[in-house]
Short mmCIF file of C-alpha atoms and ligand atoms in Angstrom, two decimals:
data_model
loop_
_atom_site.label_atom_id
_atom_site.label_comp_id
_atom_site.label_asym_id
_atom_site.label_seq_id
_atom_site.Cartn_x
_atom_site.Cartn_y
_atom_site.Cartn_z
CA MET R 682 10.07 19.55 18.90
CA VAL R 683 10.61 17.69 15.64
CA LYS R 684 10.39 19.70 12.43
CA PRO R 685 7.22 18.70 10.52
CA PHE R 686 8.10 16.20 7.78
CA ILE R 687 6.71 13.68 5.37
CA ILE R 688 8.16 10.40 4.09
CA GLY R 689 7.14 7.97 1.38
CA THR R 690 8.16 4.79 -0.35
CA ARG R 691 8.64 6.82 -3.53
CA ASN R 692 8.49 10.40 -4.71
CA SER R 693 6.62 10.22 -7.96
CA ARG R 694 4.94 13.36 -9.23
CA GLU R 695 6.39 15.51 -6.49
CA MET R 696 4.07 13.88 -3.99
CA LEU R 697 6.29 14.78 -1.05
CA HIS R 698 6.45 18.41 -2.18
CA ILE R 699 2.66 18.47 -2.13
CA GLY R 700 2.60 17.09 1.39
CA ALA R 701 5.46 19.27 2.67
CA GLU R 702 3.75 22.38 1.34
CA ILE R 703 0.64 21.53 3.35
CA LEU R 704 2.75 21.03 6.49
CA ARG R 705 4.59 24.29 5.79
CA LYS R 706 1.27 26.13 5.82
CA GLY R 707 0.42 24.58 9.17
CA GLY R 708 -1.74 21.76 7.79
CA THR R 709 -2.21 18.51 9.63
CA ALA R 710 -0.27 15.31 9.08
CA MET R 711 -3.49 13.75 7.82
CA ASP R 712 -4.05 16.50 5.25
CA ALA R 713 -0.48 16.08 4.04
CA VAL R 714 -0.70 12.29 3.81
CA GLU R 715 -4.05 12.38 2.02
CA ALA R 716 -2.95 14.97 -0.55
CA ALA R 717 0.35 13.23 -1.27
CA THR R 718 -1.42 9.88 -1.67
CA ARG R 719 -4.03 11.38 -3.99
CA SER R 720 -1.30 12.57 -6.33
CA VAL R 721 -0.10 8.97 -6.70
CA GLU R 722 -3.63 7.61 -7.07
CA GLU R 723 -4.34 9.90 -10.01
CA ASN R 724 -1.11 9.07 -11.84
CA PRO R 725 -2.09 6.78 -14.77
CA ASP R 726 1.52 5.70 -15.28
CA ASP R 727 1.65 4.03 -11.91
CA HIS R 728 0.22 0.55 -12.38
CA SER R 729 0.07 -0.39 -8.74
CA VAL R 730 -2.05 2.40 -7.25
CA GLY R 731 -5.33 4.03 -8.27
CA LEU R 732 -5.96 5.07 -11.89
CA GLY R 733 -4.25 2.67 -14.27
CA GLY R 734 -3.68 0.05 -11.55
CA ILE R 735 -3.59 -3.47 -12.97
CA PRO R 736 -7.03 -5.05 -12.52
CA ASN R 737 -8.02 -8.32 -10.93
CA LEU R 738 -8.39 -11.61 -12.73
CA LEU R 739 -11.73 -10.55 -14.20
CA GLY R 740 -10.35 -7.26 -15.50
CA VAL R 741 -11.83 -5.09 -12.73
CA PRO R 742 -9.58 -2.73 -10.74
CA GLN R 743 -10.20 -3.22 -7.01
CA MET R 744 -8.50 -0.84 -4.62
CA ASP R 745 -7.37 -1.20 -0.99
CA ALA R 746 -6.45 1.78 1.19
CA SER R 747 -6.21 2.86 4.82
CA ILE R 748 -5.39 5.92 6.86
CA MET R 749 -4.65 6.07 10.58
CA ASP R 750 -4.47 8.99 12.96
CA GLY R 751 -1.73 8.55 15.56
CA ARG R 752 -3.25 10.90 18.12
CA THR R 753 -6.67 9.25 18.42
CA LEU R 754 -5.85 5.85 16.86
CA ARG R 755 -8.91 6.39 14.69
CA THR R 756 -8.72 4.57 11.41
CA GLY R 757 -10.55 4.38 8.11
CA ALA R 758 -10.08 1.76 5.44
CA VAL R 759 -11.62 0.44 2.25
CA ALA R 760 -11.01 -2.89 0.55
CA ALA R 761 -11.89 -4.19 -2.91
CA LEU R 762 -13.34 -0.77 -3.71
CA GLU R 763 -14.31 -0.44 -7.37
CA GLY R 764 -14.68 2.70 -9.43
CA TYR R 765 -13.40 5.54 -7.23
CA LEU R 766 -10.31 7.53 -8.05
CA HIS R 767 -9.24 8.30 -4.49
CA PRO R 768 -9.54 5.30 -2.17
CA ILE R 769 -7.44 7.16 0.44
CA SER R 770 -10.06 9.93 0.63
CA VAL R 771 -12.88 7.41 0.90
CA ALA R 772 -10.90 5.75 3.71
CA ARG R 773 -10.56 9.12 5.43
CA LYS R 774 -14.32 9.60 5.22
CA VAL R 775 -14.81 6.18 6.79
CA LEU R 776 -12.65 7.43 9.65
CA GLU R 777 -14.41 10.79 9.93
CA LEU R 778 -18.02 10.04 9.14
CA SER R 779 -18.72 6.43 9.99
CA PRO R 780 -18.58 4.47 13.21
CA HIS R 781 -16.66 1.78 11.33
CA VAL R 782 -13.06 1.03 10.50
CA LEU R 783 -13.25 -0.98 7.27
CA LEU R 784 -15.77 -1.07 4.45
CA VAL R 785 -15.46 -3.53 1.58
CA GLY R 786 -16.60 -4.03 -2.01
CA PRO R 787 -20.06 -2.79 -2.99
CA GLY R 788 -20.64 -1.44 0.53
CA ALA R 789 -17.51 0.69 0.30
CA ALA R 790 -18.63 1.97 -3.12
CA LEU R 791 -22.10 2.73 -1.82
CA PHE R 792 -20.57 4.69 1.05
CA ALA R 793 -18.25 6.57 -1.33
CA ARG R 794 -21.18 7.64 -3.44
CA ALA R 795 -23.26 8.55 -0.39
CA VAL R 796 -20.58 10.89 0.93
CA GLY R 797 -20.25 12.63 -2.40
CA PHE R 798 -17.49 10.97 -4.42
CA GLU R 799 -18.02 10.61 -8.18
CA ASP R 800 -17.47 7.21 -9.71
CA THR R 801 -14.69 6.94 -12.29
CA GLU R 802 -13.32 4.48 -14.83
CA LEU R 803 -10.00 3.33 -13.39
CA LEU R 804 -8.89 1.18 -16.30
CA THR R 805 -6.65 3.04 -18.73
CA ASP R 806 -5.74 1.90 -22.24
CA GLU R 807 -2.42 0.76 -20.89
CA SER R 808 -3.73 -1.19 -17.90
CA ARG R 809 -6.40 -2.74 -20.14
CA ASP R 810 -3.68 -3.80 -22.60
CA ILE R 811 -1.59 -5.34 -19.83
CA TYR R 812 -4.64 -7.25 -18.65
CA LYS R 813 -5.57 -8.36 -22.14
CA ALA R 814 -2.06 -9.52 -22.84
CA PHE R 815 -2.27 -11.66 -19.73
CA VAL R 816 -5.69 -13.04 -20.56
CA GLU R 817 -4.75 -13.80 -24.15
CA ASP R 818 -1.51 -15.31 -23.09
CA ALA R 819 -3.14 -17.46 -20.45
CA LEU R 820 -6.43 -18.28 -22.13
CA GLY R 821 -6.06 -17.76 -25.85
CA SER R 822 -8.73 -15.78 -27.63
CA ILE R 823 -12.01 -16.29 -25.87
CA GLU R 824 -15.23 -14.49 -26.60
CA ASP R 825 -15.87 -11.76 -24.07
CA GLU R 826 -19.14 -13.19 -22.76
CA ARG R 827 -17.55 -16.56 -22.14
CA ARG R 828 -14.44 -15.11 -20.51
CA ARG R 829 -15.81 -15.04 -17.01
CA GLU R 830 -16.82 -18.65 -17.21
CA TYR R 831 -13.43 -19.60 -18.60
CA LEU R 832 -11.62 -17.63 -15.97
CA VAL R 833 -13.53 -19.43 -13.28
CA SER R 834 -12.61 -22.82 -14.66
CA TYR R 835 -9.07 -21.56 -15.20
CA VAL R 836 -8.83 -20.74 -11.52
CA GLU R 837 -10.32 -24.10 -10.60
CA ASP R 838 -7.98 -26.07 -12.83
CA TYR R 839 -4.83 -24.14 -12.34
CA ASN R 840 -2.42 -24.67 -9.52
CA LEU R 841 -3.28 -21.35 -8.01
CA ARG R 842 -0.41 -21.28 -5.53
CA ASP R 843 2.19 -21.70 -8.26
CA TRP R 844 0.54 -19.07 -10.37
CA TYR R 845 0.31 -16.69 -7.47
CA GLU R 846 3.95 -17.13 -6.62
CA LYS R 847 4.89 -16.27 -10.17
CA LEU R 848 2.75 -13.17 -10.00
CA SER R 849 4.13 -12.01 -6.70
CA GLU R 850 7.61 -11.65 -8.17
CA GLU R 851 6.50 -9.32 -10.92
CA HIS R 852 3.25 -7.71 -9.99
CA TRP R 853 3.52 -5.72 -6.84
CA GLY R 854 3.40 -2.17 -5.57
CA THR R 855 1.80 0.00 -2.94
CA VAL R 856 2.42 3.53 -1.78
CA ASN R 857 3.12 4.17 1.93
CA ILE R 858 3.16 7.78 3.10
CA MET R 859 3.58 9.11 6.66
CA ALA R 860 3.87 12.56 8.14
CA MET R 861 4.41 14.35 11.43
CA ASP R 862 2.93 17.84 11.78
CA ALA R 863 3.73 20.89 13.89
CA LYS R 864 1.69 19.52 16.81
CA GLY R 865 3.69 16.29 16.73
CA ASP R 866 0.70 14.36 15.41
CA ILE R 867 1.49 11.45 13.13
CA CYS R 868 -0.58 10.02 10.30
CA SER R 869 0.07 7.04 8.08
CA GLY R 870 -1.63 6.24 4.75
CA VAL R 871 -1.46 3.30 2.37
CA SER R 872 -3.04 2.89 -1.06
CA THR R 873 -2.81 0.14 -3.68
CA SER R 874 -4.58 -1.63 -6.49
CA GLY R 875 -3.19 -4.71 -4.78
CA LEU R 876 -1.64 -7.73 -6.31
CA SER R 877 -2.15 -7.54 -10.07
CA LEU R 878 -4.57 -10.10 -11.52
CA LYS R 879 -5.58 -11.10 -8.03
CA LEU R 880 -8.62 -13.21 -7.40
CA PRO R 881 -11.70 -10.99 -7.27
CA GLY R 882 -12.39 -10.17 -3.65
CA ARG R 883 -8.81 -10.81 -2.54
CA VAL R 884 -7.85 -8.26 0.11
CA GLY R 885 -4.21 -7.50 0.87
CA ASP R 886 -2.52 -6.05 3.92
CA SER R 887 -2.94 -2.38 2.99
CA PRO R 888 -6.44 -1.88 4.47
CA ILE R 889 -5.88 -4.26 7.39
CA ILE R 890 -4.86 -2.21 10.38
CA GLY R 891 -1.95 -3.82 12.16
CA ALA R 892 -0.90 -5.69 9.02
CA GLY R 893 -0.08 -3.13 6.32
CA ASN R 894 -0.49 0.05 8.36
CA TYR R 895 -0.28 1.20 11.97
CA CYS R 896 0.26 4.56 13.61
CA ASP R 897 0.45 5.73 17.21
CA ASN R 898 1.77 9.15 18.28
CA ARG R 899 3.24 7.61 21.42
CA VAL R 900 5.55 5.36 19.39
CA GLY R 901 5.57 5.98 15.64
CA ALA R 902 4.16 4.54 12.44
CA ALA R 903 4.86 1.53 10.25
CA ALA R 904 3.48 0.34 6.91
CA CYS R 905 4.24 -2.37 4.36
CA THR R 906 4.44 -3.15 0.68
CA GLY R 907 4.88 -6.51 -0.96
CA ARG R 908 3.14 -9.79 -0.50
CA GLY R 909 0.27 -8.71 1.71
CA GLU R 910 -0.62 -12.17 2.93
CA PHE R 911 2.65 -12.28 4.87
CA ALA R 912 2.02 -8.95 6.59
CA ILE R 913 -1.50 -10.08 7.50
CA ARG R 914 -0.28 -13.38 8.91
CA LEU R 915 2.45 -11.72 10.97
CA SER R 916 0.67 -8.43 11.84
CA THR R 917 3.84 -6.80 10.58
CA ALA R 918 3.04 -3.10 11.00
CA ARG R 919 1.78 -3.53 14.56
CA ALA R 920 4.69 -5.84 15.37
CA ILE R 921 7.17 -3.11 14.38
CA ILE R 922 5.36 -0.64 16.65
CA ASN R 923 5.28 -3.18 19.49
CA ARG R 924 9.01 -3.70 19.22
CA MET R 925 9.68 0.03 19.33
CA GLU R 926 7.29 0.39 22.26
CA ASN R 927 9.35 -2.21 24.07
CA GLY R 928 12.59 -0.37 23.56
CA ALA R 929 13.91 -1.44 20.17
CA SER R 930 15.30 1.27 17.91
CA ILE R 931 13.39 1.90 14.71
CA ARG R 932 16.11 0.11 12.77
CA GLU R 933 16.11 -2.90 15.09
CA ALA R 934 12.32 -3.12 14.89
CA CYS R 935 12.28 -3.02 11.07
CA VAL R 936 15.11 -5.54 10.75
CA TRP R 937 13.39 -7.86 13.20
CA ALA R 938 10.13 -7.65 11.22
CA MET R 939 11.91 -8.53 7.96
CA ARG R 940 13.61 -11.48 9.64
CA ASP R 941 10.17 -12.60 10.78
CA ILE R 942 9.11 -12.61 7.12
CA HIS R 943 12.18 -14.62 6.13
CA ALA R 944 11.36 -17.12 8.87
CA LEU R 945 8.21 -18.06 6.94
CA ASN R 946 10.56 -19.40 4.31
CA GLU R 947 8.09 -18.91 1.48
CA PRO R 948 8.58 -17.23 -1.90
CA GLY R 949 7.80 -13.51 -2.08
CA GLY R 950 8.85 -10.69 0.20
CA ILE R 951 7.90 -7.61 2.15
CA SER R 952 9.30 -4.11 2.53
CA CYS R 953 8.45 -1.74 5.34
CA LEU R 954 8.57 1.98 6.02
CA ALA R 955 8.57 3.45 9.52
CA LEU R 956 9.07 6.58 11.57
CA ASP R 957 9.38 7.06 15.30
CA ARG R 958 8.09 9.81 17.54
CA ASN R 959 11.52 11.45 17.61
CA GLY R 960 11.40 11.94 13.87
CA ASN R 961 13.75 9.10 12.89
CA THR R 962 12.83 7.30 9.69
CA MET R 963 13.69 3.85 8.37
CA SER R 964 12.83 1.42 5.62
CA ALA R 965 13.75 -2.21 5.20
CA SER R 966 13.16 -4.94 2.71
CA THR R 967 13.58 -8.68 2.46
CA ARG R 968 14.19 -8.52 -1.26
CA ARG R 969 16.17 -5.49 -2.40
CA GLU R 970 18.12 -2.39 -1.50
CA SER R 971 15.67 -0.34 0.48
CA THR R 972 15.27 3.39 0.11
CA HIS R 973 12.66 5.90 1.14
CA TYR R 974 12.14 9.59 0.57
CA TYR R 975 12.05 12.36 3.15
CA MET R 976 11.12 16.00 3.03
CA ASP R 977 10.60 18.48 5.87
CA VAL R 978 9.18 21.95 5.96
CA ASP R 979 12.61 23.52 5.38
CA SER R 980 13.75 21.16 2.61
CA GLU R 981 14.03 22.43 -0.92
CA GLY R 982 13.80 18.98 -2.39
CA SER R 983 13.21 15.46 -1.26
CA GLU R 984 16.07 13.46 0.18
CA GLU R 985 16.60 9.81 -0.63
CA ARG R 986 17.44 7.79 2.46
CA LEU R 987 18.95 4.36 2.45
CA GLY R 988 17.24 1.70 4.52
CA VAL R 989 18.27 -1.87 5.22
CA TRP R 990 18.24 -4.86 2.94
CA VAL R 991 17.63 -7.72 5.34
CA LYS R 992 18.88 -10.76 3.55
CA ASN R 993 17.97 -14.17 4.70
CA LYS R 994 20.16 -14.74 7.78
CA GLU R 995 22.45 -11.80 7.22
CA GLU R 996 22.01 -8.07 7.16
CA ARG R 997 23.55 -5.59 4.78
CA THR R 998 23.33 -1.83 5.14
N1 LIG O 1382 0.87 -5.21 -0.34
C1 LIG O 1382 0.00 -5.16 -1.47
C2 LIG O 1382 -1.00 -6.25 -1.41
O1 LIG O 1382 -0.67 -7.33 -0.94
C3 LIG O 1382 0.64 -5.21 -2.81
C4 LIG O 1382 2.04 -4.79 -2.93
O2 LIG O 1382 2.54 -3.94 -2.21
O3 LIG O 1382 2.71 -5.34 -3.78
O4 LIG O 1382 -2.09 -6.05 -1.88
#
């Protein structure tokens, strides 16, 4: 039996300690993943997840999140959710209380309110300043009431693909967290404010099951960060699981998935995080040294683990 453990793409604010403590007390993988993710969502200094996340092009933070239970394959997800501090918890309620998998926009917010979440201002002074700097830089000083109109014509006139490519280099970030509990159940959670300054209504890979998140006790879990459109187009998370199901090692599966991204031959990149049912963990990236963080119920602190930087055509460990 594998020792219960939790992994994440980062370890800000002791998030893995929070999750490991839950596992230590006999909590479920889902409880651990949700609690660890919440700690990132409420961190205002993190501009890619939850509170303080950089807003969309109109200055509105829109969150994407998903959570998947590896035992039942039940899933909950929200996309373009506005005004709720913990998208991961709303996603969990979608899984637990609704017959659906994914709720979006105003419908997701309505559901959040109906199941008892309080709405919250997610813009912070800092994220508002970052947004304003962008708007002023891009549009000059425009009266507030005319901004929307200007932004619309800006989008129409601008070469949106070029602009988006520029953004994707600088404005990225998502948290992936996975855990295995004492019963051997696996859970995987993903939360993000998505691509900064995205078009309103743009949905990334994080809430799309099979793209940015997938989890199956019989095989393992996989999740992504980076340019979500790639992971959606290639079903990256599910593809990693498929490879492992067909006999690839976790490392081979992650490397293969990153090569698949390179094969698109487009600007931008993807990183992935994975675990297998034997408790092995791995991360890989098309664009940088890849690391992830691990903690089990006996660890005193989190351990940084090196993944694989899959360069175009060649691999470096
Ligand atoms: N994958 C996220 C998205 O496309 C953002 C990111 O991880 O950079 O929304």
